[in-house]
């Protein structure tokens, strides 16, 4: 049941991503399933990454951000605190245990960093199976916009043992914290 809801959220994220307007809903659903499966099965290397805490996330609409050069994860502690508070307000503690917002944010960024690696990217594209063109027997796979985001959420959910996808919390947070960004 909750897995179906998470899949609906995932499909909605893809549908709202530029380049997917007017795309067949069944295709979007297949991509969402493939991206979530790939993300939840990923085993990123444990590479130590520097975490920098900041407190200006709510104003900027950010929870965490990965920067590759030099590798650093910026964690916005004010947004994390607001998200934890929202978990309590919504009665979602059984899905998101205390402290899991921070853990999920770090896992999410770790997943993005992992998806940057060429061999992981290639594997991911193959899993999504979005064929850009065929050259004889060879298929060239295209990037699916938004799929990285779904894989990162799925990885965070699996790695942190969450009851629901962090996507649910992210959407709820966006609606309360940044109502002006709501479409
Ligand atoms: Zn992300």
XYZ file of C-alpha atoms and ligand atoms in Angstrom:
184
model
C 0.000 0.000 0.000
C 2.571 2.566 1.099
C 4.900 1.311 -1.633
C 2.177 2.123 -4.183
C 1.858 5.631 -2.753
C 5.588 6.137 -3.000
C 5.530 4.988 -6.607
C 2.765 7.493 -7.372
C 4.905 10.266 -5.885
C 7.854 9.077 -7.967
C 5.824 9.086 -11.173
C 4.575 12.576 -10.325
C 8.149 13.799 -9.875
C 9.113 12.457 -13.306
C 5.960 13.842 -14.922
C 6.813 17.287 -13.531
C 10.385 17.157 -14.824
C 11.170 19.135 -17.965
C 11.441 16.973 -21.136
C 8.786 14.560 -19.805
C 5.721 16.687 -20.596
C 3.307 14.641 -22.631
C 5.239 11.421 -22.050
C 3.219 8.198 -21.858
C 2.283 7.597 -18.157
C 3.128 3.905 -18.469
C 6.667 4.731 -19.616
C 7.084 7.125 -16.695
C 5.878 4.419 -14.320
C 8.317 1.871 -15.733
C 11.190 4.357 -15.365
C 10.119 5.152 -11.801
C 10.062 1.457 -10.900
C 13.448 0.852 -12.531
C 15.017 3.907 -10.850
C 13.702 2.925 -7.419
C 14.855 -0.668 -7.806
C 18.286 0.467 -8.913
C 18.560 2.989 -6.075
C 17.449 0.622 -3.336
C 19.972 -1.996 -4.476
C 22.927 0.367 -4.874
C 25.969 -0.239 -2.698
C 27.964 3.011 -2.807
C 31.541 2.906 -1.618
C 32.055 4.287 1.837
C 34.119 7.275 0.832
C 34.655 9.744 3.632
C 33.159 13.043 2.606
C 33.386 16.282 4.480
C 30.068 17.512 5.881
C 29.634 21.248 6.341
C 26.662 22.345 8.418
C 24.849 25.507 7.433
C 21.778 27.229 8.834
C 20.435 29.158 5.851
C 18.596 26.311 4.135
C 14.989 27.339 4.723
C 15.494 30.690 3.029
C 17.247 29.040 0.084
C 14.902 26.049 -0.126
C 17.670 23.530 0.523
C 18.015 20.540 2.822
C 21.356 19.181 1.666
C 23.582 19.583 -1.346
C 26.534 17.680 -2.734
C 29.392 19.599 -4.292
C 31.972 17.593 -6.188
C 34.942 19.946 -6.286
C 36.185 19.528 -3.621
C 33.785 16.778 -2.469
C 31.674 18.218 0.292
C 28.113 17.771 1.519
C 26.417 20.889 2.754
C 23.804 20.026 5.344
C 21.245 22.701 6.169
C 20.484 22.136 9.835
C 17.572 24.604 9.997
C 15.743 22.713 7.244
C 16.576 19.363 8.887
C 15.076 20.672 12.160
C 11.934 21.881 10.348
C 11.572 18.481 8.661
C 11.898 16.657 12.005
C 9.229 18.948 13.436
C 6.997 18.207 10.442
C 7.371 14.454 11.052
C 5.918 15.008 14.534
C 3.152 17.338 13.265
C 2.028 14.799 10.670
C 2.301 11.797 13.006
C 4.908 10.155 10.757
C 7.429 9.166 13.453
C 6.851 5.447 12.795
C 8.025 6.011 9.199
C 10.847 8.425 9.976
C 12.569 7.648 13.308
C 14.193 10.424 15.315
C 17.339 11.655 13.571
C 16.482 9.933 10.305
C 16.082 13.187 8.339
C 19.755 13.988 8.758
C 20.773 10.376 8.063
C 18.554 10.227 4.974
C 19.872 13.561 3.665
C 23.459 12.333 3.953
C 22.591 8.993 2.340
C 20.769 10.833 -0.471
C 23.825 12.956 -1.226
C 26.084 9.899 -0.997
C 23.853 8.280 -3.628
C 24.180 11.333 -5.926
C 27.959 11.178 -5.577
C 27.890 7.464 -6.451
C 25.681 8.098 -9.493
C 28.352 10.499 -10.794
C 30.737 7.583 -11.447
C 30.847 6.660 -15.135
C 30.368 2.929 -14.604
C 27.410 3.479 -12.265
C 25.849 5.954 -14.721
C 26.181 3.431 -17.545
C 24.626 0.663 -15.457
C 21.805 2.947 -14.400
C 21.008 3.974 -17.972
C 20.921 0.320 -18.995
C 18.549 -0.449 -16.107
C 16.225 2.372 -17.196
C 16.385 1.167 -20.796
C 15.542 4.511 -22.419
C 16.895 3.898 -25.904
C 18.134 7.024 -27.666
C 19.033 5.289 -30.898
C 20.020 1.964 -32.361
C 23.157 1.493 -34.395
C 22.873 -1.944 -35.902
C 22.794 -4.303 -32.927
C 24.023 -1.638 -30.607
C 21.665 0.424 -28.470
C 22.573 3.845 -27.175
C 20.847 4.687 -23.928
C 19.614 8.142 -23.083
C 19.570 9.897 -19.758
C 16.183 10.039 -18.014
C 15.763 13.421 -16.333
C 14.693 13.084 -12.703
C 15.723 9.435 -12.428
C 18.817 10.249 -10.330
C 16.581 11.962 -7.804
C 14.371 8.867 -7.515
C 17.351 6.543 -7.165
C 18.849 8.782 -4.456
C 15.577 8.772 -2.495
C 15.236 5.004 -2.873
C 18.796 4.477 -1.673
C 18.229 6.747 1.345
C 15.029 4.917 2.224
C 16.719 1.508 2.058
C 19.932 2.595 3.787
C 18.084 4.265 6.668
C 15.298 1.668 6.914
C 12.527 4.242 6.512
C 8.860 3.242 6.361
C 8.122 5.592 3.481
C 10.202 7.268 0.810
C 11.923 10.507 1.850
C 10.157 11.920 -1.209
C 6.931 12.111 0.811
C 8.642 14.184 3.473
C 10.439 16.347 0.896
C 7.145 17.189 -0.812
C 5.393 17.943 2.488
C 8.312 20.133 3.518
C 8.255 22.057 0.257
C 4.539 22.722 0.687
C 4.885 24.167 4.209
C 8.300 25.781 4.034
C 8.317 27.159 0.512
C 4.667 27.699 -0.419
C 5.680 30.270 -3.048
C 7.533 27.550 -4.988
C 4.365 25.460 -5.235
C 3.071 25.260 -8.760
Zn 18.748 14.891 -4.834
